[in-house]
């Protein structure tokens, strides 16, 4: 059986990142990722649409569509439309009877956003986004949560989305836990004191800050040197997993046989966006397949994000 990657997912129950896979029959499986272990894989063939997740299994793409290597969505336009038919994010499921929470999320200095998530999902949405710290603001029906979200965005002057490039840029230079908690508490205080909240949304009685720095493995994380921009047939990525935040995997590469110039130096930290992995058949690469590199190798295109060079490989 062939197994296709579905990318990186966070298990809210264990607070651990996992790699997901789907088989030819639509069945899924997962592998928990652990910091300090070597993660190595090689892409095979072409990147294909993941299909649609329905009833606990993957339903194949009707077109068996081939996807571009640089897109972060592992679905063709048709499957993406089917997936969003009942999507809260796309405002196509406004009659959802389940309760929702409004949250504040902090990703780094100056990077705060407001969002909503289903109560039953717990902190999974915050882990998926790579929120370094967060606090709940209140809970209630979907439309009340949505109206509160819009109210707070406008009043607080915070965005609805923060690009991953900005999150990565500050991830290795975060202030202390107490400092980021203090920022969230102050924004929380202002938010719950604003007028105009829907009556059906219950405000949080107190600000309880949850910090994901330890869960993500961010303590002592070196700055990223490069970010993988795409996978290719035969391309290899291998390194020691230092940290994970949202879909991003931070790998320490101890050596390199990259054909792109200039090459990645010894001790580089390369970020792999797990969304780019979805849709590929990925096979294990432990260094015994002719790709060289005792500790790691990156033979796919990357973008330099170091403070010194700031250019493109």
mmCIF file of C-alpha atoms in Angstrom:
data_model
loop_
_atom_site.group_PDB
_atom_site.id
_atom_site.type_symbol
_atom_site.label_atom_id
_atom_site.label_comp_id
_atom_site.label_asym_id
_atom_site.label_seq_id
_atom_site.Cartn_x
_atom_site.Cartn_y
_atom_site.Cartn_z
ATOM 1 C CA UNK A 1 0.000 0.000 0.000
ATOM 2 C CA UNK A 2 1.155 3.526 -0.789
ATOM 3 C CA UNK A 3 0.946 6.083 1.999
ATOM 4 C CA UNK A 4 0.593 9.792 1.250
ATOM 5 C CA UNK A 5 1.484 12.518 3.725
ATOM 6 C CA UNK A 6 -1.316 14.668 5.156
ATOM 7 C CA UNK A 7 1.157 17.003 6.853
ATOM 8 C CA UNK A 8 1.673 18.009 10.473
ATOM 9 C CA UNK A 9 -1.152 17.915 13.013
ATOM 10 C CA UNK A 10 -1.281 18.684 16.737
ATOM 11 C CA UNK A 11 -2.933 16.343 19.220
ATOM 12 C CA UNK A 12 -4.584 18.607 21.797
ATOM 13 C CA UNK A 13 -4.877 15.671 24.212
ATOM 14 C CA UNK A 14 -1.151 14.927 24.339
ATOM 15 C CA UNK A 15 0.077 18.367 23.251
ATOM 16 C CA UNK A 16 2.411 16.677 20.762
ATOM 17 C CA UNK A 17 2.946 17.169 17.009
ATOM 18 C CA UNK A 18 2.256 14.228 14.729
ATOM 19 C CA UNK A 19 2.813 13.429 11.065
ATOM 20 C CA UNK A 20 -0.318 12.216 9.320
ATOM 21 C CA UNK A 21 -0.672 9.738 6.457
ATOM 22 C CA UNK A 22 -3.463 8.380 4.271
ATOM 23 C CA UNK A 23 -3.419 5.054 2.481
ATOM 24 C CA UNK A 24 -4.837 3.982 -0.870
ATOM 25 C CA UNK A 25 -8.026 2.840 0.893
ATOM 26 C CA UNK A 26 -8.604 6.197 2.613
ATOM 27 C CA UNK A 27 -7.464 4.912 6.008
ATOM 28 C CA UNK A 28 -5.258 7.193 8.080
ATOM 29 C CA UNK A 29 -2.355 6.729 10.459
ATOM 30 C CA UNK A 30 -0.094 9.011 12.471
ATOM 31 C CA UNK A 31 3.416 9.125 13.861
ATOM 32 C CA UNK A 32 4.265 11.213 16.916
ATOM 33 C CA UNK A 33 7.242 13.519 16.509
ATOM 34 C CA UNK A 34 9.815 13.845 19.292
ATOM 35 C CA UNK A 35 12.398 16.568 19.760
ATOM 36 C CA UNK A 36 15.976 15.343 19.507
ATOM 37 C CA UNK A 37 15.209 12.553 17.058
ATOM 38 C CA UNK A 38 16.381 12.479 13.443
ATOM 39 C CA UNK A 39 13.603 13.045 10.937
ATOM 40 C CA UNK A 40 14.441 12.104 7.360
ATOM 41 C CA UNK A 41 12.269 11.641 4.286
ATOM 42 C CA UNK A 42 12.468 11.572 0.482
ATOM 43 C CA UNK A 43 9.671 12.725 -1.831
ATOM 44 C CA UNK A 44 8.573 10.283 -4.534
ATOM 45 C CA UNK A 45 6.655 10.932 -7.743
ATOM 46 C CA UNK A 46 4.254 13.864 -7.997
ATOM 47 C CA UNK A 47 2.300 15.765 -5.364
ATOM 48 C CA UNK A 48 -1.385 14.808 -5.499
ATOM 49 C CA UNK A 49 -4.587 16.253 -4.057
ATOM 50 C CA UNK A 50 -5.321 14.788 -0.627
ATOM 51 C CA UNK A 51 -9.067 14.593 -1.324
ATOM 52 C CA UNK A 52 -11.706 15.365 1.312
ATOM 53 C CA UNK A 53 -11.943 14.168 4.925
ATOM 54 C CA UNK A 54 -15.408 12.716 5.534
ATOM 55 C CA UNK A 55 -16.743 10.398 8.234
ATOM 56 C CA UNK A 56 -13.349 9.531 9.677
ATOM 57 C CA UNK A 57 -11.666 8.635 6.379
ATOM 58 C CA UNK A 58 -10.190 10.275 3.299
ATOM 59 C CA UNK A 59 -12.316 10.346 0.133
ATOM 60 C CA UNK A 60 -10.217 10.332 -3.040
ATOM 61 C CA UNK A 61 -10.044 13.350 -5.315
ATOM 62 C CA UNK A 62 -12.329 12.675 -8.294
ATOM 63 C CA UNK A 63 -9.796 14.218 -10.669
ATOM 64 C CA UNK A 64 -6.683 12.638 -9.113
ATOM 65 C CA UNK A 65 -5.306 16.161 -9.473
ATOM 66 C CA UNK A 66 -1.586 16.934 -9.404
ATOM 67 C CA UNK A 67 -0.732 19.943 -7.233
ATOM 68 C CA UNK A 68 1.929 22.612 -7.454
ATOM 69 C CA UNK A 69 4.849 22.030 -5.093
ATOM 70 C CA UNK A 70 4.730 25.496 -3.505
ATOM 71 C CA UNK A 71 1.078 25.737 -2.494
ATOM 72 C CA UNK A 72 0.367 25.295 1.219
ATOM 73 C CA UNK A 73 -3.089 23.794 0.583
ATOM 74 C CA UNK A 74 -2.966 20.113 -0.330
ATOM 75 C CA UNK A 75 -6.280 20.135 -2.203
ATOM 76 C CA UNK A 76 -7.335 20.937 -5.739
ATOM 77 C CA UNK A 77 -9.923 23.752 -6.151
ATOM 78 C CA UNK A 78 -12.833 21.288 -6.415
ATOM 79 C CA UNK A 79 -11.939 19.369 -3.225
ATOM 80 C CA UNK A 80 -11.242 22.642 -1.422
ATOM 81 C CA UNK A 81 -14.750 23.854 -2.302
ATOM 82 C CA UNK A 82 -16.282 20.608 -1.019
ATOM 83 C CA UNK A 83 -14.266 20.896 2.176
ATOM 84 C CA UNK A 84 -15.530 24.445 2.786
ATOM 85 C CA UNK A 85 -19.230 23.685 2.301
ATOM 86 C CA UNK A 86 -19.573 23.373 6.067
ATOM 87 C CA UNK A 87 -16.754 25.729 6.995
ATOM 88 C CA UNK A 88 -17.044 28.244 9.810
ATOM 89 C CA UNK A 89 -13.927 30.028 8.558
ATOM 90 C CA UNK A 90 -15.587 30.582 5.179
ATOM 91 C CA UNK A 91 -18.874 31.696 6.794
ATOM 92 C CA UNK A 92 -20.735 28.860 5.058
ATOM 93 C CA UNK A 93 -21.900 27.184 8.278
ATOM 94 C CA UNK A 94 -23.628 29.980 10.157
ATOM 95 C CA UNK A 95 -26.186 27.664 11.807
ATOM 96 C CA UNK A 96 -23.625 25.566 13.699
ATOM 97 C CA UNK A 97 -25.312 24.802 17.064
ATOM 98 C CA UNK A 98 -22.068 24.004 18.896
ATOM 99 C CA UNK A 99 -20.575 26.509 21.382
ATOM 100 C CA UNK A 100 -17.518 28.561 20.437
ATOM 101 C CA UNK A 101 -14.736 30.345 22.272
ATOM 102 C CA UNK A 102 -13.138 33.680 21.470
ATOM 103 C CA UNK A 103 -9.404 33.834 22.140
ATOM 104 C CA UNK A 104 -6.392 36.129 22.193
ATOM 105 C CA UNK A 105 -3.235 34.620 20.663
ATOM 106 C CA UNK A 106 0.332 35.945 21.005
ATOM 107 C CA UNK A 107 3.075 34.952 18.547
ATOM 108 C CA UNK A 108 5.838 37.454 19.392
ATOM 109 C CA UNK A 109 6.453 41.151 19.945
ATOM 110 C CA UNK A 110 3.644 43.076 18.259
ATOM 111 C CA UNK A 111 2.013 39.907 16.950
ATOM 112 C CA UNK A 112 -1.387 39.502 18.635
ATOM 113 C CA UNK A 113 -4.618 38.326 17.039
ATOM 114 C CA UNK A 114 -8.193 37.520 17.998
ATOM 115 C CA UNK A 115 -9.950 34.393 16.761
ATOM 116 C CA UNK A 116 -12.637 31.818 17.479
ATOM 117 C CA UNK A 117 -12.639 28.042 17.828
ATOM 118 C CA UNK A 118 -15.124 25.356 18.834
ATOM 119 C CA UNK A 119 -15.190 24.641 22.574
ATOM 120 C CA UNK A 120 -14.869 20.902 21.907
ATOM 121 C CA UNK A 121 -11.518 21.438 20.126
ATOM 122 C CA UNK A 122 -9.827 22.780 23.248
ATOM 123 C CA UNK A 123 -6.450 24.347 22.451
ATOM 124 C CA UNK A 124 -5.931 22.461 19.163
ATOM 125 C CA UNK A 125 -6.546 25.552 17.024
ATOM 126 C CA UNK A 126 -3.938 27.529 18.961
ATOM 127 C CA UNK A 127 -1.363 24.746 18.596
ATOM 128 C CA UNK A 128 -2.071 24.510 14.860
ATOM 129 C CA UNK A 129 -1.445 28.225 14.405
ATOM 130 C CA UNK A 130 1.792 28.200 16.376
ATOM 131 C CA UNK A 131 0.482 30.533 19.103
ATOM 132 C CA UNK A 132 3.261 30.878 21.679
ATOM 133 C CA UNK A 133 0.722 31.979 24.318
ATOM 134 C CA UNK A 134 -3.027 32.482 24.437
ATOM 135 C CA UNK A 135 -5.949 33.323 26.717
ATOM 136 C CA UNK A 136 -9.693 32.719 26.409
ATOM 137 C CA UNK A 137 -11.904 35.812 26.224
ATOM 138 C CA UNK A 138 -15.362 34.268 26.365
ATOM 139 C CA UNK A 139 -17.702 31.636 24.965
ATOM 140 C CA UNK A 140 -21.147 31.386 23.422
ATOM 141 C CA UNK A 141 -23.063 30.673 20.173
ATOM 142 C CA UNK A 142 -21.225 30.880 16.854
ATOM 143 C CA UNK A 143 -22.700 34.138 15.579
ATOM 144 C CA UNK A 144 -22.172 35.862 18.939
ATOM 145 C CA UNK A 145 -18.550 34.674 18.927
ATOM 146 C CA UNK A 146 -18.127 35.904 15.357
ATOM 147 C CA UNK A 147 -19.564 39.351 16.185
ATOM 148 C CA UNK A 148 -17.300 39.603 19.241
ATOM 149 C CA UNK A 149 -14.297 38.644 17.136
ATOM 150 C CA UNK A 150 -15.041 41.446 14.658
ATOM 151 C CA UNK A 151 -15.699 43.943 17.457
ATOM 152 C CA UNK A 152 -12.384 43.224 19.149
ATOM 153 C CA UNK A 153 -10.360 43.243 15.950
ATOM 154 C CA UNK A 154 -11.603 46.722 15.138
ATOM 155 C CA UNK A 155 -11.323 48.078 18.689
ATOM 156 C CA UNK A 156 -7.911 46.596 19.461
ATOM 157 C CA UNK A 157 -6.452 47.160 16.005
ATOM 158 C CA UNK A 158 -5.275 43.564 15.633
ATOM 159 C CA UNK A 159 -5.290 41.502 12.394
ATOM 160 C CA UNK A 160 -7.312 38.399 11.636
ATOM 161 C CA UNK A 161 -4.252 36.602 10.250
ATOM 162 C CA UNK A 162 -0.494 36.750 10.825
ATOM 163 C CA UNK A 163 1.770 35.402 8.049
ATOM 164 C CA UNK A 164 3.994 32.492 9.009
ATOM 165 C CA UNK A 165 7.078 34.342 7.800
ATOM 166 C CA UNK A 166 6.501 36.923 10.551
ATOM 167 C CA UNK A 167 5.934 34.230 13.162
ATOM 168 C CA UNK A 168 9.158 32.450 12.186
ATOM 169 C CA UNK A 169 11.169 35.662 12.215
ATOM 170 C CA UNK A 170 10.604 36.217 15.953
ATOM 171 C CA UNK A 171 10.336 32.633 17.204
ATOM 172 C CA UNK A 172 13.976 32.345 18.308
ATOM 173 C CA UNK A 173 14.033 35.760 20.045
ATOM 174 C CA UNK A 174 11.046 35.662 22.365
ATOM 175 C CA UNK A 175 10.859 37.571 25.647
ATOM 176 C CA UNK A 176 10.517 35.673 28.926
ATOM 177 C CA UNK A 177 7.318 33.790 29.758
ATOM 178 C CA UNK A 178 6.359 36.425 32.350
ATOM 179 C CA UNK A 179 6.751 39.226 29.799
ATOM 180 C CA UNK A 180 4.544 37.666 27.140
ATOM 181 C CA UNK A 181 1.967 36.722 29.764
ATOM 182 C CA UNK A 182 1.921 40.338 30.920
ATOM 183 C CA UNK A 183 1.247 41.568 27.381
ATOM 184 C CA UNK A 184 -1.685 39.175 26.997
ATOM 185 C CA UNK A 185 -3.143 40.127 30.371
ATOM 186 C CA UNK A 186 -3.116 43.819 29.461
ATOM 187 C CA UNK A 187 -4.782 43.231 26.083
ATOM 188 C CA UNK A 188 -7.272 40.897 27.785
ATOM 189 C CA UNK A 189 -8.118 43.581 30.356
ATOM 190 C CA UNK A 190 -8.847 46.116 27.629
ATOM 191 C CA UNK A 191 -10.830 43.617 25.539
ATOM 192 C CA UNK A 192 -13.233 42.450 28.264
ATOM 193 C CA UNK A 193 -13.828 46.059 29.298
ATOM 194 C CA UNK A 194 -15.041 47.160 25.875
ATOM 195 C CA UNK A 195 -18.745 47.902 25.377
ATOM 196 C CA UNK A 196 -20.817 46.260 22.660
ATOM 197 C CA UNK A 197 -20.278 42.581 23.433
ATOM 198 C CA UNK A 198 -23.273 40.389 22.445
ATOM 199 C CA UNK A 199 -25.366 39.484 25.505
ATOM 200 C CA UNK A 200 -25.309 35.791 24.594
ATOM 201 C CA UNK A 201 -21.514 35.598 24.818
ATOM 202 C CA UNK A 202 -20.206 35.009 28.337
ATOM 203 C CA UNK A 203 -16.978 36.863 29.097
ATOM 204 C CA UNK A 204 -14.136 35.067 30.869
ATOM 205 C CA UNK A 205 -14.153 35.857 34.596
ATOM 206 C CA UNK A 206 -10.355 36.077 34.703
ATOM 207 C CA UNK A 207 -7.367 36.015 32.379
ATOM 208 C CA UNK A 208 -5.642 32.637 32.406
ATOM 209 C CA UNK A 209 -2.608 32.630 30.109
ATOM 210 C CA UNK A 210 -1.518 29.305 28.579
ATOM 211 C CA UNK A 211 2.063 29.261 27.290
ATOM 212 C CA UNK A 212 3.199 26.849 24.549
ATOM 213 C CA UNK A 213 6.911 27.647 24.685
ATOM 214 C CA UNK A 214 7.700 24.333 26.347
ATOM 215 C CA UNK A 215 5.290 22.350 24.177
ATOM 216 C CA UNK A 216 6.882 23.770 21.032
ATOM 217 C CA UNK A 217 10.449 23.285 22.294
ATOM 218 C CA UNK A 218 11.336 26.970 21.857
ATOM 219 C CA UNK A 219 13.730 27.376 24.809
ATOM 220 C CA UNK A 220 17.201 28.015 23.399
ATOM 221 C CA UNK A 221 16.005 27.570 19.801
ATOM 222 C CA UNK A 222 18.644 28.939 17.360
ATOM 223 C CA UNK A 223 17.442 31.375 14.681
ATOM 224 C CA UNK A 224 16.322 29.758 11.430
ATOM 225 C CA UNK A 225 18.832 29.866 8.583
ATOM 226 C CA UNK A 226 16.554 28.786 5.734
ATOM 227 C CA UNK A 227 12.981 27.744 4.937
ATOM 228 C CA UNK A 228 12.130 24.942 2.503
ATOM 229 C CA UNK A 229 10.097 26.395 -0.369
ATOM 230 C CA UNK A 230 9.048 23.164 -2.066
ATOM 231 C CA UNK A 231 9.605 19.419 -2.244
ATOM 232 C CA UNK A 232 10.582 17.622 -5.455
ATOM 233 C CA UNK A 233 10.648 14.065 -6.718
ATOM 234 C CA UNK A 234 13.770 12.530 -5.207
ATOM 235 C CA UNK A 235 14.390 15.496 -2.928
ATOM 236 C CA UNK A 236 15.595 14.681 0.588
ATOM 237 C CA UNK A 237 15.159 16.502 3.875
ATOM 238 C CA UNK A 238 16.894 15.079 6.936
ATOM 239 C CA UNK A 239 17.898 16.614 10.244
ATOM 240 C CA UNK A 240 17.438 16.574 13.999
ATOM 241 C CA UNK A 241 14.065 17.909 15.118
ATOM 242 C CA UNK A 242 14.676 20.827 17.494
ATOM 243 C CA UNK A 243 11.205 22.345 17.729
ATOM 244 C CA UNK A 244 7.774 22.461 16.142
ATOM 245 C CA UNK A 245 5.249 25.307 16.138
ATOM 246 C CA UNK A 246 2.040 25.138 14.160
ATOM 247 C CA UNK A 247 2.934 23.377 10.888
ATOM 248 C CA UNK A 248 6.622 24.352 11.112
ATOM 249 C CA UNK A 249 9.330 21.795 11.877
ATOM 250 C CA UNK A 250 12.735 23.244 12.874
ATOM 251 C CA UNK A 251 15.522 20.849 11.860
ATOM 252 C CA UNK A 252 19.215 21.056 12.718
ATOM 253 C CA UNK A 253 21.211 20.105 9.632
ATOM 254 C CA UNK A 254 24.742 19.004 10.531
ATOM 255 C CA UNK A 255 25.966 18.507 6.977
ATOM 256 C CA UNK A 256 24.656 19.035 3.487
ATOM 257 C CA UNK A 257 24.741 17.907 -0.131
ATOM 258 C CA UNK A 258 22.389 20.582 -1.419
ATOM 259 C CA UNK A 259 22.912 21.359 -5.113
ATOM 260 C CA UNK A 260 21.458 24.852 -4.651
ATOM 261 C CA UNK A 261 24.117 27.529 -4.096
ATOM 262 C CA UNK A 262 25.299 28.756 -1.699
ATOM 263 C CA UNK A 263 24.989 25.517 0.239
ATOM 264 C CA UNK A 264 23.564 25.240 3.723
ATOM 265 C CA UNK A 265 26.377 25.373 6.248
ATOM 266 C CA UNK A 266 27.080 22.951 9.077
ATOM 267 C CA UNK A 267 24.823 23.598 12.057
ATOM 268 C CA UNK A 268 22.114 25.367 10.033
ATOM 269 C CA UNK A 269 18.514 25.355 11.236
ATOM 270 C CA UNK A 270 16.100 24.696 8.376
ATOM 271 C CA UNK A 271 12.340 25.123 8.731
ATOM 272 C CA UNK A 272 10.006 22.746 6.899
ATOM 273 C CA UNK A 273 6.399 23.903 6.607
ATOM 274 C CA UNK A 274 4.380 20.720 7.145
ATOM 275 C CA UNK A 275 1.692 21.997 4.788
ATOM 276 C CA UNK A 276 4.148 21.572 1.897
ATOM 277 C CA UNK A 277 4.564 17.900 2.818
ATOM 278 C CA UNK A 278 0.874 17.073 2.407
ATOM 279 C CA UNK A 279 0.041 15.283 -0.838
ATOM 280 C CA UNK A 280 3.465 13.720 -1.332
ATOM 281 C CA UNK A 281 4.430 10.085 -1.049
ATOM 282 C CA UNK A 282 7.251 10.373 1.477
ATOM 283 C CA UNK A 283 9.574 7.472 2.196
ATOM 284 C CA UNK A 284 12.012 7.225 5.062
ATOM 285 C CA UNK A 285 15.561 8.398 4.404
ATOM 286 C CA UNK A 286 18.118 7.528 7.074
ATOM 287 C CA UNK A 287 21.259 8.417 5.127
ATOM 288 C CA UNK A 288 21.869 4.963 3.672
ATOM 289 C CA UNK A 289 20.324 5.702 0.291
ATOM 290 C CA UNK A 290 23.228 7.413 -1.400
ATOM 291 C CA UNK A 291 22.301 10.929 -0.270
ATOM 292 C CA UNK A 292 25.194 11.320 2.164
ATOM 293 C CA UNK A 293 25.299 13.434 5.292
ATOM 294 C CA UNK A 294 25.914 11.889 8.686
ATOM 295 C CA UNK A 295 23.513 14.187 10.514
ATOM 296 C CA UNK A 296 21.385 15.746 7.836
ATOM 297 C CA UNK A 297 20.866 16.806 4.272
ATOM 298 C CA UNK A 298 18.581 19.174 2.396
ATOM 299 C CA UNK A 299 18.438 18.602 -1.374
ATOM 300 C CA UNK A 300 15.307 20.641 -2.109
ATOM 301 C CA UNK A 301 14.954 24.387 -2.845
ATOM 302 C CA UNK A 302 15.207 26.675 0.175
ATOM 303 C CA UNK A 303 14.932 30.392 0.899
ATOM 304 C CA UNK A 304 17.563 32.084 3.024
ATOM 305 C CA UNK A 305 16.083 33.827 6.075
ATOM 306 C CA UNK A 306 19.313 34.557 7.945
ATOM 307 C CA UNK A 307 19.799 38.108 9.138
ATOM 308 C CA UNK A 308 23.149 38.393 7.369
ATOM 309 C CA UNK A 309 22.358 37.277 3.819
ATOM 310 C CA UNK A 310 18.633 37.943 3.537
ATOM 311 C CA UNK A 311 18.601 36.777 -0.084
ATOM 312 C CA UNK A 312 17.517 33.719 -2.027
ATOM 313 C CA UNK A 313 19.489 30.519 -2.517
#
